[in-house]
Structure formats: C-alpha cells, structure tokens
PDB file of C-alpha atoms in Angstrom:
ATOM      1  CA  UNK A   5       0.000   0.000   0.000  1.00 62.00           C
ATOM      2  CA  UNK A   6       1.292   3.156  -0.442  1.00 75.00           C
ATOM      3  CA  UNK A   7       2.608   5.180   2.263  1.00 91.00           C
ATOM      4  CA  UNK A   8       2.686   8.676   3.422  1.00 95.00           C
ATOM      5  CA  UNK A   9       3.134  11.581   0.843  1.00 96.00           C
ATOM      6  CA  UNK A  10       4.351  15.068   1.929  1.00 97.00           C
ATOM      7  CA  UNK A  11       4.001  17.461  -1.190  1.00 97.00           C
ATOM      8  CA  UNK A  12       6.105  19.685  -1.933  1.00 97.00           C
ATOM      9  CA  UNK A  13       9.316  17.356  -1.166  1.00 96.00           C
ATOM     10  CA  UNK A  14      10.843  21.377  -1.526  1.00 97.00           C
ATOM     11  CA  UNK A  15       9.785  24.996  -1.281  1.00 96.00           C
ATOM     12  CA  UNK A  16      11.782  28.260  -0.922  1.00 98.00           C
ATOM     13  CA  UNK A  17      10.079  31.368   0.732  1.00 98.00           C
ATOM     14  CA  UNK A  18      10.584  34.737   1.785  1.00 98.00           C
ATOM     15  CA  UNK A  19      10.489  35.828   5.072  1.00 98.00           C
ATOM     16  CA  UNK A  20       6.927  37.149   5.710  1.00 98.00           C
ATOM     17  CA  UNK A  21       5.057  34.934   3.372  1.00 98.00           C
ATOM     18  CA  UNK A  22       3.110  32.414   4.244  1.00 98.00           C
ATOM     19  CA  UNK A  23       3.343  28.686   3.294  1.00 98.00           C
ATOM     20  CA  UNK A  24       1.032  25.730   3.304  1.00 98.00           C
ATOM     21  CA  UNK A  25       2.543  21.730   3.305  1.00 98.00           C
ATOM     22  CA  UNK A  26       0.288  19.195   2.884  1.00 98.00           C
ATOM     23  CA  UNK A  27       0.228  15.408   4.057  1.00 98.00           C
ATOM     24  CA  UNK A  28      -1.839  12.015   2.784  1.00 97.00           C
ATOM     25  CA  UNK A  29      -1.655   9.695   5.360  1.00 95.00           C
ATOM     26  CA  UNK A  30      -2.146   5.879   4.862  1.00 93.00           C
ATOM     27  CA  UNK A  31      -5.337   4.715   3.954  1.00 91.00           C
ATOM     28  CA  UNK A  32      -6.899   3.890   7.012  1.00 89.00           C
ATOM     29  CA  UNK A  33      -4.564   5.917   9.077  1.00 90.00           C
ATOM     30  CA  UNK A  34      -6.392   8.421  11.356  1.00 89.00           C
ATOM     31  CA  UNK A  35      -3.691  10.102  13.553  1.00 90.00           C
ATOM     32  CA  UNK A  36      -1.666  12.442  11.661  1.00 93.00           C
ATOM     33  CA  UNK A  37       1.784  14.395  13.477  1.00 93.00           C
ATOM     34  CA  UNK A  38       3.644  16.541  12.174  1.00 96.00           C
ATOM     35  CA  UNK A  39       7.280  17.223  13.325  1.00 96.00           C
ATOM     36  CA  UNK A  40      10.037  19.993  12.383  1.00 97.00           C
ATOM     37  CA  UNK A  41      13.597  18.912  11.797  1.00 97.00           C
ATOM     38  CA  UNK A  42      16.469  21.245  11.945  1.00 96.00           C
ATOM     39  CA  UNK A  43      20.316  21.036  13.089  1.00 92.00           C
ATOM     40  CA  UNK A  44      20.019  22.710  16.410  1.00 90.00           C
ATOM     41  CA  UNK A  45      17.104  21.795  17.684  1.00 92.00           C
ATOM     42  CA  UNK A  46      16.352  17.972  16.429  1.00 93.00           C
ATOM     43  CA  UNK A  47      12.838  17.304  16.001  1.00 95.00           C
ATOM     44  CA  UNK A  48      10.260  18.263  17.547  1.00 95.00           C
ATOM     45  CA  UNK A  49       6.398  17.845  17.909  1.00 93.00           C
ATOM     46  CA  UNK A  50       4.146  20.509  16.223  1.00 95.00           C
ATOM     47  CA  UNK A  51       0.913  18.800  16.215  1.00 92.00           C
ATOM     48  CA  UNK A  52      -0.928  16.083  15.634  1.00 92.00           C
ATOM     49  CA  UNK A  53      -4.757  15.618  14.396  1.00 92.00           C
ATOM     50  CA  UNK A  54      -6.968  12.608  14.974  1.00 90.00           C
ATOM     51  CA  UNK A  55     -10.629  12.730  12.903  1.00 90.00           C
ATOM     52  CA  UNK A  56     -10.335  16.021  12.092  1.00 93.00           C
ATOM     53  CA  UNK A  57      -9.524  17.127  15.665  1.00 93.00           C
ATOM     54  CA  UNK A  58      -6.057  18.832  17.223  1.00 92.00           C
ATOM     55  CA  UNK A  59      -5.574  16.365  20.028  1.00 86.00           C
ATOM     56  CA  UNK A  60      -2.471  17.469  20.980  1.00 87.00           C
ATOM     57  CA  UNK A  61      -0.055  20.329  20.421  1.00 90.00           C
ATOM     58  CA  UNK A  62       4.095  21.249  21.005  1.00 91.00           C
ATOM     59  CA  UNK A  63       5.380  24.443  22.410  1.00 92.00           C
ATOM     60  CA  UNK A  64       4.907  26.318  18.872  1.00 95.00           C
ATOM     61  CA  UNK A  65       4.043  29.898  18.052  1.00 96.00           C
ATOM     62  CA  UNK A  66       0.169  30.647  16.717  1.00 96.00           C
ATOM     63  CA  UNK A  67       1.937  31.191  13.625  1.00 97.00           C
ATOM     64  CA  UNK A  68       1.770  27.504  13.127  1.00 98.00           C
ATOM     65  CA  UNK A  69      -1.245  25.797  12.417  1.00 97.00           C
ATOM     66  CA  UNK A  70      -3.036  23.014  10.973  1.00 97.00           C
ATOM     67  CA  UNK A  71      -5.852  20.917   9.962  1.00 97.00           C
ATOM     68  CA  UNK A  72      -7.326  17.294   9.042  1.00 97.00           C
ATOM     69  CA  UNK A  73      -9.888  16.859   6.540  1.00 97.00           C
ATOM     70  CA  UNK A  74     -12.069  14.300   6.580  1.00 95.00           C
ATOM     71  CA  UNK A  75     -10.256  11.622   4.149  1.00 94.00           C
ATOM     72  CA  UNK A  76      -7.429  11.939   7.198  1.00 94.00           C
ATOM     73  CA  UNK A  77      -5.478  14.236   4.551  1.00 97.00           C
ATOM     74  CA  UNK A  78      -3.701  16.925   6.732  1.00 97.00           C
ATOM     75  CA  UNK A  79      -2.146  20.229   6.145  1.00 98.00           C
ATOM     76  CA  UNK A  80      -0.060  22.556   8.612  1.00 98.00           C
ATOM     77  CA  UNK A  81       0.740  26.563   7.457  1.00 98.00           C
ATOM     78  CA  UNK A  82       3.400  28.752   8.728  1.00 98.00           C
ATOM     79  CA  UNK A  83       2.820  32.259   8.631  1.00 96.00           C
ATOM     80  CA  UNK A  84       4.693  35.469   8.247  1.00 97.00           C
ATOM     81  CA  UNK A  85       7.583  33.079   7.626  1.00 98.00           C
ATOM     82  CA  UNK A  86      10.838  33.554   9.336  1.00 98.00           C
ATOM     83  CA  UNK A  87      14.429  32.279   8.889  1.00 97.00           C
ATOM     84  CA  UNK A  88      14.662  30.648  11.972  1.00 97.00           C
ATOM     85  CA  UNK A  89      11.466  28.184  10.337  1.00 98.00           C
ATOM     86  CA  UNK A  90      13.646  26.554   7.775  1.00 98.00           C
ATOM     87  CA  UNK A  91      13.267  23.242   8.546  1.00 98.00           C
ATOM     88  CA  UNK A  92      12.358  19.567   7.363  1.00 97.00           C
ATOM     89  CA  UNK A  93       8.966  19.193   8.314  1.00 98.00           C
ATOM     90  CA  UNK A  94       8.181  15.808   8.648  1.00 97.00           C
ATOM     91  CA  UNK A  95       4.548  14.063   8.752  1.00 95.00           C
ATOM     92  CA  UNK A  96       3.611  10.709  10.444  1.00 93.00           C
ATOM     93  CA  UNK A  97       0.669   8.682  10.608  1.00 92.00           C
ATOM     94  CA  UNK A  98      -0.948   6.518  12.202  1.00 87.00           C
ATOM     95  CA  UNK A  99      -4.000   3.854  12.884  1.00 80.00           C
ATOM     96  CA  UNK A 100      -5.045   5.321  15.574  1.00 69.00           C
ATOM     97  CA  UNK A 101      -2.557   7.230  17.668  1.00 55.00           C
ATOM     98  CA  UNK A 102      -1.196   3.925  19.313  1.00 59.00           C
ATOM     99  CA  UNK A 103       1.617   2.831  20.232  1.00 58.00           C
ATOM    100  CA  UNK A 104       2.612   0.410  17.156  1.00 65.00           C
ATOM    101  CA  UNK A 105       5.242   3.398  15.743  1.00 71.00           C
ATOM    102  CA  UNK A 106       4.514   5.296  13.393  1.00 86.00           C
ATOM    103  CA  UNK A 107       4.835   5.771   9.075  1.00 90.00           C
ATOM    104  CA  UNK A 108       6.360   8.641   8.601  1.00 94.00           C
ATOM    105  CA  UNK A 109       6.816  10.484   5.074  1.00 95.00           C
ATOM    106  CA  UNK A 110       9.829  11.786   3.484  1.00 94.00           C
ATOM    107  CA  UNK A 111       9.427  15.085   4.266  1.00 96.00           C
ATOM    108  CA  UNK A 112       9.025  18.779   2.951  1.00 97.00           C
ATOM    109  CA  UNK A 113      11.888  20.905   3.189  1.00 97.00           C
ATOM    110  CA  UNK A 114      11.853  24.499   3.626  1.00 98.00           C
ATOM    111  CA  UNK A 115      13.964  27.128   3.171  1.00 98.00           C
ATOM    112  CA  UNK A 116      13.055  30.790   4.112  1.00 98.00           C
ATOM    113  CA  UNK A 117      15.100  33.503   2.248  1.00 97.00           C
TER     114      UNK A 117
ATOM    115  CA  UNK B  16       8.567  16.675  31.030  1.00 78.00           C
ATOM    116  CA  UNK B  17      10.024  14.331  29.547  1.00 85.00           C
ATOM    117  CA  UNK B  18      13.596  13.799  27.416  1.00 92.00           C
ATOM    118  CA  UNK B  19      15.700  11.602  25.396  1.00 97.00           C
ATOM    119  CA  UNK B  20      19.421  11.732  25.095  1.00 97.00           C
ATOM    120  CA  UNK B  21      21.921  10.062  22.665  1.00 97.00           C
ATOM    121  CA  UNK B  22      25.410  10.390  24.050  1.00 96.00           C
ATOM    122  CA  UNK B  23      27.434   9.632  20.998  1.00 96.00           C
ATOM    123  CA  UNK B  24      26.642  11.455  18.423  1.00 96.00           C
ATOM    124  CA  UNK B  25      28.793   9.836  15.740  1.00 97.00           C
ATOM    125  CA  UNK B  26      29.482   5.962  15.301  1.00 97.00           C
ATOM    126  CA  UNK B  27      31.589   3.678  13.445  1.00 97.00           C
ATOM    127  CA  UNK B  28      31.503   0.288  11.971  1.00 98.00           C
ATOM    128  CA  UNK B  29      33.081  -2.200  10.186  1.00 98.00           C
ATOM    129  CA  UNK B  30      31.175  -4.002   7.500  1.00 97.00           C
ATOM    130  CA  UNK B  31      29.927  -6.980   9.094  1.00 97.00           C
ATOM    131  CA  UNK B  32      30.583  -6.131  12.704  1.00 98.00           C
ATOM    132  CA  UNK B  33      28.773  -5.377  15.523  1.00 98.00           C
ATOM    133  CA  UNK B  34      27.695  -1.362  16.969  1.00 98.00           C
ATOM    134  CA  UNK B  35      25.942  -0.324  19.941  1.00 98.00           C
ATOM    135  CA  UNK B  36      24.382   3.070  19.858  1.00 98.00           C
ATOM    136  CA  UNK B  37      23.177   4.146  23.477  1.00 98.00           C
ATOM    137  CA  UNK B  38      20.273   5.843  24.812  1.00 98.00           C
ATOM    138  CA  UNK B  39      18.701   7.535  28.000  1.00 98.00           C
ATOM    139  CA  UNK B  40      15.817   9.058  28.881  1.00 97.00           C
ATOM    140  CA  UNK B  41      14.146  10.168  31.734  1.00 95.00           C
ATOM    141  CA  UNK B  42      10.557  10.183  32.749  1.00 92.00           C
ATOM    142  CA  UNK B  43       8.007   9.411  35.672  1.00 90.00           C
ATOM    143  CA  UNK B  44       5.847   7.660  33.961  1.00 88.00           C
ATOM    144  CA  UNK B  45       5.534   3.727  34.463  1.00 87.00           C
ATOM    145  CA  UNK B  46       3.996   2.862  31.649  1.00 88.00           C
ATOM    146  CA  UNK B  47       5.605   3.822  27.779  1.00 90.00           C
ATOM    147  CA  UNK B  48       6.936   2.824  24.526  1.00 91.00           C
ATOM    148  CA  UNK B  49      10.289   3.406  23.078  1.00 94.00           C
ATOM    149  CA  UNK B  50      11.583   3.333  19.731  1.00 94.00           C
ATOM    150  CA  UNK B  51      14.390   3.155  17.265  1.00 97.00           C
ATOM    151  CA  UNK B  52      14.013   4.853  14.093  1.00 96.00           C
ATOM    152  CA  UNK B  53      16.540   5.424  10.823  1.00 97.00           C
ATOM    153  CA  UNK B  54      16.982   8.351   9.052  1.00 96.00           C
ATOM    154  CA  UNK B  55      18.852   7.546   5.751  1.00 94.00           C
ATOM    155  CA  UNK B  56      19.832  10.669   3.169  1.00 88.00           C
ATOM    156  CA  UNK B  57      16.438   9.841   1.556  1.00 83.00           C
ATOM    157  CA  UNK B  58      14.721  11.709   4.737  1.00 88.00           C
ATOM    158  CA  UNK B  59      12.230   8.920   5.516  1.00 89.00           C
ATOM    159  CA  UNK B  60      11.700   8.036   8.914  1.00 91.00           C
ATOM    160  CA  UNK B  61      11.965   4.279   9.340  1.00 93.00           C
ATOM    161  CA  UNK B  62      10.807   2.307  12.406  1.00 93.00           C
ATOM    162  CA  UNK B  63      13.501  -0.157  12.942  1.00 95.00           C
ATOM    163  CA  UNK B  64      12.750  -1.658  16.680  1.00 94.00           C
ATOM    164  CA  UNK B  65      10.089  -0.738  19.163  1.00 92.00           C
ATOM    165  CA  UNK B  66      10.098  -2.066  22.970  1.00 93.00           C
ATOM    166  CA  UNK B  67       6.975  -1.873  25.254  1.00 90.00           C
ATOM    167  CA  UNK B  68       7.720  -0.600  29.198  1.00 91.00           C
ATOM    168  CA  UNK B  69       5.886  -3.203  30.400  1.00 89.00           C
ATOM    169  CA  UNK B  70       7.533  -6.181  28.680  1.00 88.00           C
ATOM    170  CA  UNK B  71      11.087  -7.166  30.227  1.00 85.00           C
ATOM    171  CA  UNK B  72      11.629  -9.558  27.561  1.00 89.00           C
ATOM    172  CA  UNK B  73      14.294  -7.401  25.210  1.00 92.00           C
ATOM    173  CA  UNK B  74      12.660  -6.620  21.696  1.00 91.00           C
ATOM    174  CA  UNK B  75      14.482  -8.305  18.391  1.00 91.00           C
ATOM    175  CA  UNK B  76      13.582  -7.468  14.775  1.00 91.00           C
ATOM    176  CA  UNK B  77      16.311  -9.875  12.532  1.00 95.00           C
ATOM    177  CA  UNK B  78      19.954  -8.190  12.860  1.00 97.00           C
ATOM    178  CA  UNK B  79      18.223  -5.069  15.258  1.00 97.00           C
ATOM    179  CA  UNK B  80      17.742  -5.277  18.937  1.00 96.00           C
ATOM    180  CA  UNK B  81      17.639  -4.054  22.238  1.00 97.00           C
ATOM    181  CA  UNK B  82      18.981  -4.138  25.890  1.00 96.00           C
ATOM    182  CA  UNK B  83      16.342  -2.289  27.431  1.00 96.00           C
ATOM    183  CA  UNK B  84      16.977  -1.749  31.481  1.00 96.00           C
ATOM    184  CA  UNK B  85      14.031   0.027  32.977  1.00 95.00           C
ATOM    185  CA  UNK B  86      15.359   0.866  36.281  1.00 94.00           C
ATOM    186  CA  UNK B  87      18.357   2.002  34.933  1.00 96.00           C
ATOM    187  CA  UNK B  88      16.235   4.122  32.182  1.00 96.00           C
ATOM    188  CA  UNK B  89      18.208   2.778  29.121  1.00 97.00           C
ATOM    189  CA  UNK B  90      17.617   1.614  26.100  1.00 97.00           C
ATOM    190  CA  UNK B  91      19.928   0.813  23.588  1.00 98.00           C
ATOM    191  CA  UNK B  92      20.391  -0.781  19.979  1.00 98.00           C
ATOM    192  CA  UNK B  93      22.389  -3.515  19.214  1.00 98.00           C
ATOM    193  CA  UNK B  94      23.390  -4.455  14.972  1.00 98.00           C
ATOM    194  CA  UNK B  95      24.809  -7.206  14.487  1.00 98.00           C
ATOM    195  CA  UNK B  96      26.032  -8.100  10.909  1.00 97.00           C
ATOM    196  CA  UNK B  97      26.728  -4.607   9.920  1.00 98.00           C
ATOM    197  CA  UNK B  98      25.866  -3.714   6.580  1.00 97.00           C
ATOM    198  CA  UNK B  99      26.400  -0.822   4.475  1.00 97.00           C
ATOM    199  CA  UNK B 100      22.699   0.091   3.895  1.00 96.00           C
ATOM    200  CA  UNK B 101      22.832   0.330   7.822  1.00 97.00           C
ATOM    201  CA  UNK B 102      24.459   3.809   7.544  1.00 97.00           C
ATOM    202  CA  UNK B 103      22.620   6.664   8.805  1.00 97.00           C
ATOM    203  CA  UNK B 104      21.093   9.228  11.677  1.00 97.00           C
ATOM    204  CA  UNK B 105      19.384   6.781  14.591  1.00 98.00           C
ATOM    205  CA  UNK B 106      17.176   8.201  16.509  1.00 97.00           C
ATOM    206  CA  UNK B 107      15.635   7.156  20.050  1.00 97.00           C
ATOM    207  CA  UNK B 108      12.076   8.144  20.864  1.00 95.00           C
ATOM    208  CA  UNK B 109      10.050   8.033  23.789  1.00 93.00           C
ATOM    209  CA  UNK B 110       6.136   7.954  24.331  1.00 89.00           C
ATOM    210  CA  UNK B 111       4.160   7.790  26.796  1.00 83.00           C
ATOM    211  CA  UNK B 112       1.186   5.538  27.134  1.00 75.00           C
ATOM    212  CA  UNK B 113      -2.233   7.191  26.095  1.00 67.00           C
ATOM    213  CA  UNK B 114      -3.509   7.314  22.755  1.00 54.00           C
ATOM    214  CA  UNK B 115      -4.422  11.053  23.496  1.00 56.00           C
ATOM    215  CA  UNK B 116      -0.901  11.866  24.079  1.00 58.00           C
ATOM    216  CA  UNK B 117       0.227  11.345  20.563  1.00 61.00           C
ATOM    217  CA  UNK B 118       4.024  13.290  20.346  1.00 82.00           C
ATOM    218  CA  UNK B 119       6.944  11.381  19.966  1.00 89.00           C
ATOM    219  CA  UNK B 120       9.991  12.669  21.808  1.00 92.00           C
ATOM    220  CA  UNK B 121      12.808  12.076  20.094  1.00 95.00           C
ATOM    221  CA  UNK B 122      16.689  12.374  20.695  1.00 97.00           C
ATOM    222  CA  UNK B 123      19.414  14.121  19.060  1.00 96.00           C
ATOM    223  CA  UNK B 124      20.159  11.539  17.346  1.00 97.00           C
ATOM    224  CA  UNK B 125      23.514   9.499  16.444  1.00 98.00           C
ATOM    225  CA  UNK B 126      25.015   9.259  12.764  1.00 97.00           C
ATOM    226  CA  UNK B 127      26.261   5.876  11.950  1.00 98.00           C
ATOM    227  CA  UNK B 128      28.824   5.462   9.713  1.00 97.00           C
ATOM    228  CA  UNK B 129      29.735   1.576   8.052  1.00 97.00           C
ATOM    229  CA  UNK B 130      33.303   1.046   6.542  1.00 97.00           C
ATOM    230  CA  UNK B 131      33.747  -0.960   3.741  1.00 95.00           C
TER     231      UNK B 131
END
C-alpha cells in the first residue's frame, strides 16, 4: 500500500510569506503528526490531528497551524515566515494514535530567504 | 517533562561487525513505549525496533535489537552483521502511554557510519 506523501518534497520562501505543506496519510490511518527537523534543535512535535480534531499540540508559536480533513489528509501553514522556520517538516501517521510506531513520510523541506 | 538523550553522536563500523548506539531518557511515567528509528539521506523516517515498558523480555527485529533496562532508564540498539545500507542518523524516541498523548519525543540523534 502506499505510504505517506508530503508534497512539496521542496519549497523556498521569503520571510513574511506564508506557506502551506500538505500530508496524505495511509489509507486507514487516522492520527496524523507533524514534526520539524532542523540542526540545532532535532525534532520536535508541532501537532498532531486525529478525525479532524487537534488532540495534541508542542510548544509552537500561533503562527503555526493546521488541519485534518475528513479523508485523514492533513495540512499545517506557517505564517509570516521567518528564517529561523527553515526546517524539514516531517509528517507521520498513524492507525489510531497507538503505540505500534509510526509511518512517517519523506518530508518537505523548507527554506526561508 | 520528559527527554531523550543520545550520548554519541557519531558511530563507526566495520562491515559486518557489531555497533551499539546508546540511549537515555528520563521520565516518571511507568507505563511507555520506546523506539528506534533510521533516518537515511532519503529523509524517511523508518521504524527499525520498538520495545513496550511493560515487557522485560528485550525486543528483536532480525539483525536489530535491544537491551532495554528500565530501572536504569536505558535503552539501547544492538546491529549485528553490519551492513552498508545500515548507515545513517538513529534516533531514540520516547512515548508515553495514552492514545491522546500522541508526540513522539525524540533524541538528538547518532550518525552511523559503516566502513567498507
């Protein structure tokens, strides 16, 4: 089956703009997360959206968001992009949530100019 | 709040032998999962090993596995049989039991290098 799509795999802004990434989970997959990856900081949690729902959230500015539609498909959007946001942002899903790990996708990587 | 650390940032192996890359973490919680995942240059995040709090029995998955020591809050990953496909960022991950409490919290990670 196939597994989780990030589109765009890469994307170059400019500070202030706004960006949207988007993320197809699994089929059957519910729980979507999404995670940024960068050299100082590792990764770490942004989100993550079960039916539609934010069920949880990581120590983020407003600026990031997201949302689930109902076919699981997720999207998060950074706005008034800023350097420091360059990142890998990485998406993972999920049956459920649980514990059995989790699929991630290859990732979207951003680059703020 | 939770955290993960990976002490050794970089790692090296010879083609067929065996590596340990370490792990700690600390938490209060009794009951959690941990994980092993690979990060090769193609970005993907792949789930090599998982290991359930609750089970002392040490989790195996072919040439991956684990000495996981609960009191001692470590959790580390064994490969045996090096190969070069093996090379890559590892990364630990902790979560905590709850379906509700979905984030993954990972550690710095450790790149793994495999000489021909």
């Amino acid at each position: 089956k196939a597994g989780v799509t990030q589109t765009p795999r890469y994307l170059i802004k400019t500070r202030g703009q706004q960006v949207t990434l988007s993320c197809s989970p699994i089929s059957g997959h519910r729980s979507v997360s999404w995670y940024q990856q960068t050299p100082g900081q590792g990764l770490q949690f942004l989100f993550e959206y079960f039916s539609e729902t934010q069920r949880n959230k990581g120590n983020f500015p407003g600026r990031f968001s997201g949302r689930q539609f109902s076919n699981s498909r997720s999207e998060m959007n950074v706005s008034t992009l800023e350097l420091g946001d360059s990142a890998l942002y990485l998406c993972a899903s999920s049956f459920s949530g649980t514990n059995y790990g989790y699929t991630f996708g290859s990732g979207t990587r951003l680059t703020v100019v | 709040a939770q955290t993960v650390t990976q002490s050794q940032p970089e790692m090296s192996v010879q083609e067929a032998e065996t590596v340990t890359l370490s792990c700690t973490y600390d938490t209060s919680e009794s009951d959690y999962y941990l994980f092993w995942y690979k990060q090769p240059p193609s970005r993907q995040m792949i789930l090599v090993i998982r290991q359930e709090a609750y089970k002392q029995q040490n989790a195996t998955e072919n040439r991956f596995s684990v000495n996981f020591q609960k009191a001692a809050k470590s959790f580390s990953l064994k490969i045996s049989d090096s190969q070069l496909g093996d090379a890559a960022m590892y990364f630990c991950a902790y979560r905590r039991e709850g379906g509700s409490q979905g984030n993954l919290i990972f550690g710095k990670g450790t790149k793994l290098s495999v000489k021909p």
